[in-house]
Short mmCIF file of C-alpha atoms in Angstrom, two decimals:
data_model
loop_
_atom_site.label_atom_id
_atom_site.label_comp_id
_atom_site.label_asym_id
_atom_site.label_seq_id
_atom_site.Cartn_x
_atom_site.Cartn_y
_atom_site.Cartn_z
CA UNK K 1 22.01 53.19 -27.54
CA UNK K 2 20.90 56.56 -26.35
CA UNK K 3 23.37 56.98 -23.67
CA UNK K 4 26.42 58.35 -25.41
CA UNK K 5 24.08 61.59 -26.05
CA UNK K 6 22.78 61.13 -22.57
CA UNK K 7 25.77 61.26 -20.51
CA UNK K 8 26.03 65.01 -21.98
CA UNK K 9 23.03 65.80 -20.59
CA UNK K 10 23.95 66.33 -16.86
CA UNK K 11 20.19 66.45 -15.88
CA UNK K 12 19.25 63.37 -17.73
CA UNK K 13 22.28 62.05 -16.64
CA UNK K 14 21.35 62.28 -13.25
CA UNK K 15 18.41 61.04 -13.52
CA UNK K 16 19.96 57.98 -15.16
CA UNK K 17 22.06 57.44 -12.57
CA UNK K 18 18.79 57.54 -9.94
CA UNK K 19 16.58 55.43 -11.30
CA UNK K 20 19.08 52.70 -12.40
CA UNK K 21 20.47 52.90 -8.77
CA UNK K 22 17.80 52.08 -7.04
CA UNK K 23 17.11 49.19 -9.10
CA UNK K 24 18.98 46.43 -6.81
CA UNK K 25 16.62 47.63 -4.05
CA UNK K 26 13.90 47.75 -5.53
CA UNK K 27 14.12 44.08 -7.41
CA UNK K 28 15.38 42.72 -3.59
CA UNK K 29 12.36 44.16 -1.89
CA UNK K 30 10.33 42.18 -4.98
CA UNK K 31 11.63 39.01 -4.55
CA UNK K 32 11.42 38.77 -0.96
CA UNK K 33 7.52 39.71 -1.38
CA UNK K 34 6.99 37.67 -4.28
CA UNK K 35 4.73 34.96 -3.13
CA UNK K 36 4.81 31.93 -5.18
CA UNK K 37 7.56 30.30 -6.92
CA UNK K 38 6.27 31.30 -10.32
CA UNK K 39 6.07 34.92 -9.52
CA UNK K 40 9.94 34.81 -8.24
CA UNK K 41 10.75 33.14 -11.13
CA UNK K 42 9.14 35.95 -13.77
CA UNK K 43 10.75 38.33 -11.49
CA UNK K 44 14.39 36.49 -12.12
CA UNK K 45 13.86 36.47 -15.52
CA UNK K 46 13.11 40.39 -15.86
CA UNK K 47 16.39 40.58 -13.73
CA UNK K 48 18.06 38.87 -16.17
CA UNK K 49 16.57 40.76 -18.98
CA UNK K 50 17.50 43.99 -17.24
CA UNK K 51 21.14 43.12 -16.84
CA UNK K 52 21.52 42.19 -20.44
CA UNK K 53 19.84 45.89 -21.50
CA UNK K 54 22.38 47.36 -18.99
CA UNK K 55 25.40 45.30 -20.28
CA UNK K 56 26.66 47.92 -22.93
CA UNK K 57 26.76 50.73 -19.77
CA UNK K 58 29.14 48.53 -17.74
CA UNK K 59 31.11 50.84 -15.73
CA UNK K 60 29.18 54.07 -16.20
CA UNK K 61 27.25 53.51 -13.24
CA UNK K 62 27.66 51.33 -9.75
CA UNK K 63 24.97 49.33 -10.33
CA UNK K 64 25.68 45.32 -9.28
CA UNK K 65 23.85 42.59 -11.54
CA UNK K 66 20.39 42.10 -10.89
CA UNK K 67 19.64 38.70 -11.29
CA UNK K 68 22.14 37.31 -8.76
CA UNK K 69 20.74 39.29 -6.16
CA UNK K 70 17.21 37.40 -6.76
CA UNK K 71 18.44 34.28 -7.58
CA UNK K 72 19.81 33.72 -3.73
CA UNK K 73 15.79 34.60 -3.11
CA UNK K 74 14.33 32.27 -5.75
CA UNK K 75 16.43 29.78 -4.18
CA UNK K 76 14.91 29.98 -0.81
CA UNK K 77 11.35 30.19 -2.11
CA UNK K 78 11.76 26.93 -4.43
CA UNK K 79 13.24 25.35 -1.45
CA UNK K 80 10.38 26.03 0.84
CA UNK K 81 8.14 25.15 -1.91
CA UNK K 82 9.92 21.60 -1.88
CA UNK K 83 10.42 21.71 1.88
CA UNK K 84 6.47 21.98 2.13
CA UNK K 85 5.78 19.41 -0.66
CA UNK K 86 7.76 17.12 1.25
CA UNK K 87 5.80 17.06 4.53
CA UNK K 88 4.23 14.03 3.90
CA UNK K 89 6.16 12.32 1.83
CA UNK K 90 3.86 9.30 0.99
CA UNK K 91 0.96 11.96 -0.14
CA UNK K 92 3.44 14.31 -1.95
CA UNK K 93 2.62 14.89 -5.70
CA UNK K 94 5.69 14.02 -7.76
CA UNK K 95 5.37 16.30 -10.52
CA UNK K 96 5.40 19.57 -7.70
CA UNK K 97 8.99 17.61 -6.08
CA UNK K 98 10.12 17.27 -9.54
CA UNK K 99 9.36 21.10 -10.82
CA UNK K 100 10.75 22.71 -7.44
CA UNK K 101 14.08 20.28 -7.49
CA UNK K 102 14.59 21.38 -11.43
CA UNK K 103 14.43 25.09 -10.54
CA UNK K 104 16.57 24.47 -7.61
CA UNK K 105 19.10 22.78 -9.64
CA UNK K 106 19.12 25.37 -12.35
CA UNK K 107 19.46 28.42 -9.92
CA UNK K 108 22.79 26.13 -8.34
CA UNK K 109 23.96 25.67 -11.73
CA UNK K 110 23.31 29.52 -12.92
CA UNK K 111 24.89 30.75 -9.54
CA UNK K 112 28.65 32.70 -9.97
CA UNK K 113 28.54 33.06 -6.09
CA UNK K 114 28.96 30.70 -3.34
CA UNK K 115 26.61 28.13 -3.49
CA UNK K 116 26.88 26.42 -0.20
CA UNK K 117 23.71 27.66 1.48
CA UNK K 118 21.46 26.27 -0.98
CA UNK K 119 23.58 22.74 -1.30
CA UNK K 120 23.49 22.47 2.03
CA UNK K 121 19.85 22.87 2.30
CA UNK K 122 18.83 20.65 -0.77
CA UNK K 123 21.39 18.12 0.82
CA UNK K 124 19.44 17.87 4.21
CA UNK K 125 16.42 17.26 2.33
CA UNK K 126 17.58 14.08 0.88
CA UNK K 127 16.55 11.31 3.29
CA UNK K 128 12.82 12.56 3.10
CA UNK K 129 13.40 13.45 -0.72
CA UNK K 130 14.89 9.62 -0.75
CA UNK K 131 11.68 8.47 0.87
CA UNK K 132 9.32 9.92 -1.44
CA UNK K 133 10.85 8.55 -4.90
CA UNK K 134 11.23 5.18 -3.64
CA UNK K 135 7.47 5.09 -2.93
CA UNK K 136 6.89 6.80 -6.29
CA UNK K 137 8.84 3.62 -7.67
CA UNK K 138 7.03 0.98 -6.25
CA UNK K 139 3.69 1.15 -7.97
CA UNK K 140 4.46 0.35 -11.55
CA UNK K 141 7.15 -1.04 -14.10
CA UNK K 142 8.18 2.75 -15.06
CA UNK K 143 8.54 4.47 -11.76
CA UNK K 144 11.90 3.55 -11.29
CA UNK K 145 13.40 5.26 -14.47
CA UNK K 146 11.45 8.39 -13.70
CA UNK K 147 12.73 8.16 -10.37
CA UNK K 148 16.19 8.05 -11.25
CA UNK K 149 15.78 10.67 -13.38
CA UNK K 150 14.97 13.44 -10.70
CA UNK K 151 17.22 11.85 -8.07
CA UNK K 152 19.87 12.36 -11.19
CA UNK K 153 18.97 16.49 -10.51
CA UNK K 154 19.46 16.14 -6.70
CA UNK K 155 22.63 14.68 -7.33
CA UNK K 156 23.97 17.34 -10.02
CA UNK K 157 22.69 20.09 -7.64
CA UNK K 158 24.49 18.57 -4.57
CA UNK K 159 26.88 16.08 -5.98
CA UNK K 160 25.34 13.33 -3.81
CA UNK K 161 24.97 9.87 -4.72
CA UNK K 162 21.47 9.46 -4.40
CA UNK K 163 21.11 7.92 -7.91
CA UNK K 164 23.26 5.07 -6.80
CA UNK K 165 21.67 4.75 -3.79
CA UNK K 166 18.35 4.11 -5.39
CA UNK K 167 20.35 2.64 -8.03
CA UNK K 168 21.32 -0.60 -5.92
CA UNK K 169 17.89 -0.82 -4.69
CA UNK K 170 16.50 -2.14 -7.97
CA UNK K 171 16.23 -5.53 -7.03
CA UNK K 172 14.07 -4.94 -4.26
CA UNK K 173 12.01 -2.41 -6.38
CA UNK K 174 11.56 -5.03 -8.57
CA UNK K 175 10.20 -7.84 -6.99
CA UNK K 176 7.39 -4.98 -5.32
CA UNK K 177 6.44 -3.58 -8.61
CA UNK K 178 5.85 -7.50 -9.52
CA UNK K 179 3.85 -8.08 -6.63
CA UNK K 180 1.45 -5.08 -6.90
CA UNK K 181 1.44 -5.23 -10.89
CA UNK K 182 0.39 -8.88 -10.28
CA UNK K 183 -1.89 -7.69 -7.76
CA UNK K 184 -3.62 -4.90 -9.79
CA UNK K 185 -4.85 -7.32 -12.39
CA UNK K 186 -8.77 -7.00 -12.60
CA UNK K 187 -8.82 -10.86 -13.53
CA UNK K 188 -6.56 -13.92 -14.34
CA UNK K 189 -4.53 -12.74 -10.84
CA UNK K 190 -2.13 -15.28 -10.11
CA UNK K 191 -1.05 -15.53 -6.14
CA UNK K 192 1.89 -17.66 -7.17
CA UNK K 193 3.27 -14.74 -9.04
CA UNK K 194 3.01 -12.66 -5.71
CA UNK K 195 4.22 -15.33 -3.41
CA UNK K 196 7.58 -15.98 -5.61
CA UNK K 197 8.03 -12.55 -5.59
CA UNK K 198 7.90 -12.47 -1.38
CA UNK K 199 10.11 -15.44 -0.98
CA UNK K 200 12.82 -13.40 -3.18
CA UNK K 201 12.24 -10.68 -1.47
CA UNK K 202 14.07 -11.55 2.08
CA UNK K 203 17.36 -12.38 1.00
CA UNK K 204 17.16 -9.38 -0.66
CA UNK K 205 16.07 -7.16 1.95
CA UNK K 206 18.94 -9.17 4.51
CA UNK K 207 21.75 -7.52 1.39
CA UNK K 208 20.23 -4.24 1.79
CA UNK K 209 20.66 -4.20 5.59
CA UNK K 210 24.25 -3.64 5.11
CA UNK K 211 23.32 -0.02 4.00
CA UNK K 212 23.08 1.98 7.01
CA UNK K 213 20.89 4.71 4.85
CA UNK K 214 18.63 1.51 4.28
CA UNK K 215 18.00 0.58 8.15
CA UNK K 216 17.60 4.11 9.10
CA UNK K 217 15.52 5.56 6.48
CA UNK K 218 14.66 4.44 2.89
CA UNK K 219 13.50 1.13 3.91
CA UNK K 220 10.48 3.09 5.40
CA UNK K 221 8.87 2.79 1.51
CA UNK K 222 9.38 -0.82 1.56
CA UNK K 223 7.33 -1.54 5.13
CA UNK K 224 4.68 0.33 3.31
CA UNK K 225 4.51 -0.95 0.38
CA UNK K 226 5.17 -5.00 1.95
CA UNK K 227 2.14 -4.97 4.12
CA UNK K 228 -0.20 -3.34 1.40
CA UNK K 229 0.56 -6.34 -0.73
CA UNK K 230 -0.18 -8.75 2.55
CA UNK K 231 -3.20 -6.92 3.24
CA UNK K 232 -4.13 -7.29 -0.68
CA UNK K 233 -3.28 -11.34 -0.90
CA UNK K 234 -4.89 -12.14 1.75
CA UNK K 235 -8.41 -10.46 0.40
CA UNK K 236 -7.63 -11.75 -3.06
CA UNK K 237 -7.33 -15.26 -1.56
CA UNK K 238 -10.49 -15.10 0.41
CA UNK K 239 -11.97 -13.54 -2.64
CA UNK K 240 -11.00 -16.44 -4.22
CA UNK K 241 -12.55 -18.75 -1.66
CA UNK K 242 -16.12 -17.32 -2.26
CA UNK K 243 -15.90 -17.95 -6.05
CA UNK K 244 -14.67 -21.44 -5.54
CA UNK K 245 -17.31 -22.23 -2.79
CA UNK K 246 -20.18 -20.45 -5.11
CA UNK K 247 -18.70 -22.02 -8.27
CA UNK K 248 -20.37 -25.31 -6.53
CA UNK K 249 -17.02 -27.75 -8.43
CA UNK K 250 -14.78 -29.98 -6.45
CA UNK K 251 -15.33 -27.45 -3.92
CA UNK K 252 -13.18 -29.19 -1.35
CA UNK K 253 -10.36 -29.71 -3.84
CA UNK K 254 -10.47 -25.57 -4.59
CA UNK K 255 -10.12 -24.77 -0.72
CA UNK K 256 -7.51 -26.68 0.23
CA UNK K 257 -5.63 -25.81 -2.97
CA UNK K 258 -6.04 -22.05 -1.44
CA UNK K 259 -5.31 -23.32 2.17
CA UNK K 260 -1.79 -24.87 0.61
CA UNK K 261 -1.18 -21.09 -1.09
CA UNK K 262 -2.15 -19.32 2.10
CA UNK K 263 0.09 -21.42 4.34
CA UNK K 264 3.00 -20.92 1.09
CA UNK K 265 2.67 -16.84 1.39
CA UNK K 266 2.47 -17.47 5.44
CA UNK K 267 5.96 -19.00 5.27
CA UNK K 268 6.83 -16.13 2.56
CA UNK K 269 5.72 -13.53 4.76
CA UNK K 270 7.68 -15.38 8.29
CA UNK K 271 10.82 -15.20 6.31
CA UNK K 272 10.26 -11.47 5.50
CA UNK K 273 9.64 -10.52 9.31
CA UNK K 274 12.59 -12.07 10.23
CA UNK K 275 14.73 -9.58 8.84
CA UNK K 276 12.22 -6.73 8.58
CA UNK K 277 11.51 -5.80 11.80
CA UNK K 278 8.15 -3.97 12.33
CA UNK K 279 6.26 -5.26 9.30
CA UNK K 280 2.50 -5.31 9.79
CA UNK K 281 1.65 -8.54 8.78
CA UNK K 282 -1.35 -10.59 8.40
CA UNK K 283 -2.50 -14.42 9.13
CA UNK K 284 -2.91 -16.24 5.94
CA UNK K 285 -4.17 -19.30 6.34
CA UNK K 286 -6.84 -17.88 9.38
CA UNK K 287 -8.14 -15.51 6.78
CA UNK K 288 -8.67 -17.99 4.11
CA UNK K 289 -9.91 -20.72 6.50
CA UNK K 290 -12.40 -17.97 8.05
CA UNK K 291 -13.90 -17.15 4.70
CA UNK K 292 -14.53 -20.63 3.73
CA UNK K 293 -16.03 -21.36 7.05
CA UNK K 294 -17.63 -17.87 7.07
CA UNK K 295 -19.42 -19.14 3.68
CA UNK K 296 -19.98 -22.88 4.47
CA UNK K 297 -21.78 -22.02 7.84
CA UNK K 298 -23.84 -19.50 6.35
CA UNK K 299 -25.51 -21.94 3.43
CA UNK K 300 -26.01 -24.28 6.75
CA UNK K 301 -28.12 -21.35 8.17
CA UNK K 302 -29.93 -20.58 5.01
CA UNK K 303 -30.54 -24.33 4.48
CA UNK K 304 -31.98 -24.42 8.35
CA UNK K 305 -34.07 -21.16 7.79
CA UNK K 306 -36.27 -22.78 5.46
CA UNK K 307 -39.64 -23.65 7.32
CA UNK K 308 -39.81 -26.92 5.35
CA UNK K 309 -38.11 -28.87 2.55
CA UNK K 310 -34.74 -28.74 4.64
CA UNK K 311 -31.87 -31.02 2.73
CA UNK K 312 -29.83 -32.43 5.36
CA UNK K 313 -27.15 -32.85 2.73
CA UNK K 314 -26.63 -29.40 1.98
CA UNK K 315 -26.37 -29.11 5.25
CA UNK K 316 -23.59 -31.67 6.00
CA UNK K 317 -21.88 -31.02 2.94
CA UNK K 318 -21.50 -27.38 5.06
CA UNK K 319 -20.43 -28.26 7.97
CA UNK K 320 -17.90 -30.87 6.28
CA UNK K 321 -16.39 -27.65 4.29
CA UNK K 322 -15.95 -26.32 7.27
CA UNK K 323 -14.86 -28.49 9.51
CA UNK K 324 -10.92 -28.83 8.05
CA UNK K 325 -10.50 -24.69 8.47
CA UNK K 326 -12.55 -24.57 12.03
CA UNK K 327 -9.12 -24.42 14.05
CA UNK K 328 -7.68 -21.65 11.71
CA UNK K 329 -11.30 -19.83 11.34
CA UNK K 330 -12.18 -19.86 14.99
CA UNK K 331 -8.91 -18.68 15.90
CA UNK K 332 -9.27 -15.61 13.26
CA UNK K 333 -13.22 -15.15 14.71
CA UNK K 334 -14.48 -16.24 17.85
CA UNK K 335 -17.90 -16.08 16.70
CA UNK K 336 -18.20 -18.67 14.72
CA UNK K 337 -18.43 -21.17 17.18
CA UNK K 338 -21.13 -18.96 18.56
CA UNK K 339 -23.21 -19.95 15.18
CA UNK K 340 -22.27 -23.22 14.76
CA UNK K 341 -23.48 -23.90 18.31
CA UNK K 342 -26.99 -22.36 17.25
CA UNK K 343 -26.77 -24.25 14.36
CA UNK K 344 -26.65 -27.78 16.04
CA UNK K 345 -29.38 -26.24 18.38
CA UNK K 346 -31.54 -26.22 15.63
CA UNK K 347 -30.39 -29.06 13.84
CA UNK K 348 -31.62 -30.57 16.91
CA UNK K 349 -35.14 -29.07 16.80
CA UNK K 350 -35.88 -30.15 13.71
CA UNK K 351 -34.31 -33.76 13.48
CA UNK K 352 -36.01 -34.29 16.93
CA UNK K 353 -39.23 -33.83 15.34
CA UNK K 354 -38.58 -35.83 12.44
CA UNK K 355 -37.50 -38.15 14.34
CA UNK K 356 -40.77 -38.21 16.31
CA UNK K 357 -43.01 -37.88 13.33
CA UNK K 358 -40.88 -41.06 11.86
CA UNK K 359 -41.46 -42.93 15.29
CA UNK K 360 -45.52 -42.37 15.32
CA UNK K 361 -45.99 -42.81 11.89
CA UNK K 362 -43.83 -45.79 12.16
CA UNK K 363 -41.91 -45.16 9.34
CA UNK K 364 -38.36 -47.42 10.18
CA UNK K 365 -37.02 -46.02 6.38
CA UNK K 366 -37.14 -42.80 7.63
CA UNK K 367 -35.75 -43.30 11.32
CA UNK K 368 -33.12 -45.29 9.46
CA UNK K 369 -31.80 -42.10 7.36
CA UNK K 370 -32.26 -39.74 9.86
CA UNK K 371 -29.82 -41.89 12.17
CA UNK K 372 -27.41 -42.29 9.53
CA UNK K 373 -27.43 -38.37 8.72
CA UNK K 374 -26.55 -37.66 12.22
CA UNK K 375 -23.64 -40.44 12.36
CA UNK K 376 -22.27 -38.68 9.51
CA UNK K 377 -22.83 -35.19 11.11
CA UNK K 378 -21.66 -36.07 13.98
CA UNK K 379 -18.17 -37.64 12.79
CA UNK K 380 -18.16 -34.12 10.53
CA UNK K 381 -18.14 -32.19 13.87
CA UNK K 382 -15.45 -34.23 15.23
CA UNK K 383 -13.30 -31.80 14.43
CA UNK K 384 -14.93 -29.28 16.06
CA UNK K 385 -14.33 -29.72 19.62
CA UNK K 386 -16.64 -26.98 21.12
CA UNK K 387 -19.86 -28.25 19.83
CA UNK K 388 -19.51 -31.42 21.56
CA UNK K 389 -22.53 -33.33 18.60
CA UNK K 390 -23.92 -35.84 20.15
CA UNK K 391 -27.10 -35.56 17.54
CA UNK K 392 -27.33 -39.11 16.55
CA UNK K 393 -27.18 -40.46 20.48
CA UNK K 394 -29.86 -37.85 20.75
CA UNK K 395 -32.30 -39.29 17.73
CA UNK K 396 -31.35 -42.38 19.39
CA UNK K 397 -32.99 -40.87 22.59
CA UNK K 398 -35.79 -39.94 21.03
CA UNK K 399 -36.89 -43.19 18.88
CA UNK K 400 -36.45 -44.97 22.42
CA UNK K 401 -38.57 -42.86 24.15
CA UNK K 402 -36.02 -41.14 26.26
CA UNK K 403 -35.50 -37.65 25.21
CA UNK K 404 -32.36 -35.92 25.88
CA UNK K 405 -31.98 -32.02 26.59
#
């Protein structure tokens, strides 16, 4: 307001004319110093201020508008700010992408200039950028809309078609977010759920093959995300194995229930690989037949480490638990056979002396029931080629007189 009387003072005048002048220097040299994104972007919005104070002297002095000149800056610095978020793009924090792409899209929108340079930039960000909000929308039932939300900025910044893309991956989203929501229940987890979820899952992923994005790049998310939830079944089925063994109830019935499911999200999970190359997958039904014969051996060795008042039906109702798993266990852990042969060993040891105390004492009941435990233990083993029981021919040996090694 001051100028009019100003301008007729040629000292002030000049002085004016000095200070405003160096101005576009001075606000340059700022930006390019300022360090953080929120310091460029206070020093943008004094530029702006400035050039609205200076409006009313338009054409008294050669002095171009501030804020463009930082904007070009604050560009750059949001974009290496988003760059460097984007490094990882599985460990990323959202809300940091999200802030940088808003500023980035509101310095585009505010710029008069050419805005190439900074389209071009965002632009080449957008497979890793792509990456990073399809993993954000896999966890839960909301990440999708927040996802198409920010991928809504990229595309008003760039006018890309990112939305879409994400957009026509919804099915595929969906069935995930199923899977791990199912999966994320602390109780009353149902592996059906999760299983349906798989099988709908490959003819989906086969549709999305036709995008050439897909194969390249944003099925990346999905890999992940697929062989988390394999790696999660599988533990929630064993899990479930141990509960059903210790709940002590139609314990049979409960394992091969879970054997039928594990060999279900086996098939699931076959299907999947088929037309997802390079999924890490896991073995179902080895891991569930493992646990159970992980458990039923060890209540065998706890019922044999008792130095007296040993149940031989505890211990065959073990080895009959697992006997049905042993080719699926062993296969998953070749060390079971390693106990079950100690086992027998044992078993052995102290049926052989039973059967000796029953022979001197002369008590036929007893040699009678010890004979028919290790007919039944014996046909229990059948399965279980490696041991090679032979316990009742060697009780046998024993009551004659001729003791086998």
């Amino acid at each position: 307001p001051s100028w009019p009387r100003i301008a007729e003072m040629a000292a002030l005048k000049e002085r004016a004319v000095v200070a405003l002048g160096s101005l576009p220097a001075r606000f340059e040299k700022a930006a390019e110093a300022a360090a953080s994104p929120e310091k460029v972007d206070r020093l943008l919005e004094i530029a702006g201020d400035l050039d609205a104070a200076l409006a009313p002297l338009e054409g008294a002095f050669a002095v171009p508008p501030l804020k463009p000149q930082v904007l070009w800056i604050a560009a750059r610095i949001h974009l290496d700010a988003l760059d460097a978020a984007l490094e990882n793009v599985y460990t990323a924090e959202t809300a940091v992408v999200k802030r940088e792409l808003s500023a980035v899209a509101k310095l585009v929108k505010d710029a008069s200039d050419d805005k190439t340079e900074i389209v071009e930039r965002l632009a080449n960000m957008g497979e890793p950028l792509a990456r990073h909000l399809l993993h954000r929308a896999l966890p839960d039932a909301g990440g999708l809309e927040e996802v198409l939300r920010i991928a809504g900025l990229v595309d008003g910044a760039t006018g890309g078609t990112m939305r879409e893309q994400v957009e026509q991956l919804r099915p595929l989203v969906e069935r995930v977010v199923e899977s791990r929501t199912e999966l994320a229940k602390p109780s009353g987890m149902d592996p059906r759920v999760v299983i349906r979820s798989l099988k709908a899952l490959a003819p989906l992923w086969a549709s999305a093959c036709s995008s050439e994005e897909f194969q390249r790049s944003l099925s990346e998310p999905f890999r992940r995300a697929l062989s988390e939830i394999f790696r999660q079944l599988s533990a929630k089925l064993t899990e479930a194995c141990g509960k059903a063994l210790d709940s002590g109830v139609e314990v049979p019935k409960k394992t091969q229930a879970l054997l039928s499911l594990a060999d279900e999200a086996q098939h699931a999970q076959d299907a999947l690989k088929e037309v997802a190359a390079d999924l890490e997958v896991v073995d179902f039904p080895s891991s569930v037949a493992r646990s159970v014969a992980d458990k039923a051996l060890g209540a065998v060795e706890a019922e044999l480490g008792k130095e007296s008042g040993l149940d031989p039906s505890k211990v065959l109702k073990g080895v009959e638990l697992a006997a049905p798993m042993w080719a699926a266990s062993s296969k998953a852990d070749d060390s079971l056979e390693a106990r079950l042969q100690a086992i027998f060993e044992r078993l052995r040891s102290r049926m052989g002396q039973s059967m000796l105390d029953a022979k001197e004492s002369d008590n036929r009941k007893k040699q009678t029931m010890l004979l028919e435990f290790a007919a039944k233990f014996d046909a229990a083993c059948a399965p279980m080629t490696a041991i090679g029981s032979d316990l009742k021919a060697f009780l046998e040996g024993n009551l004659s007189g001729k003791m086998k090694k």
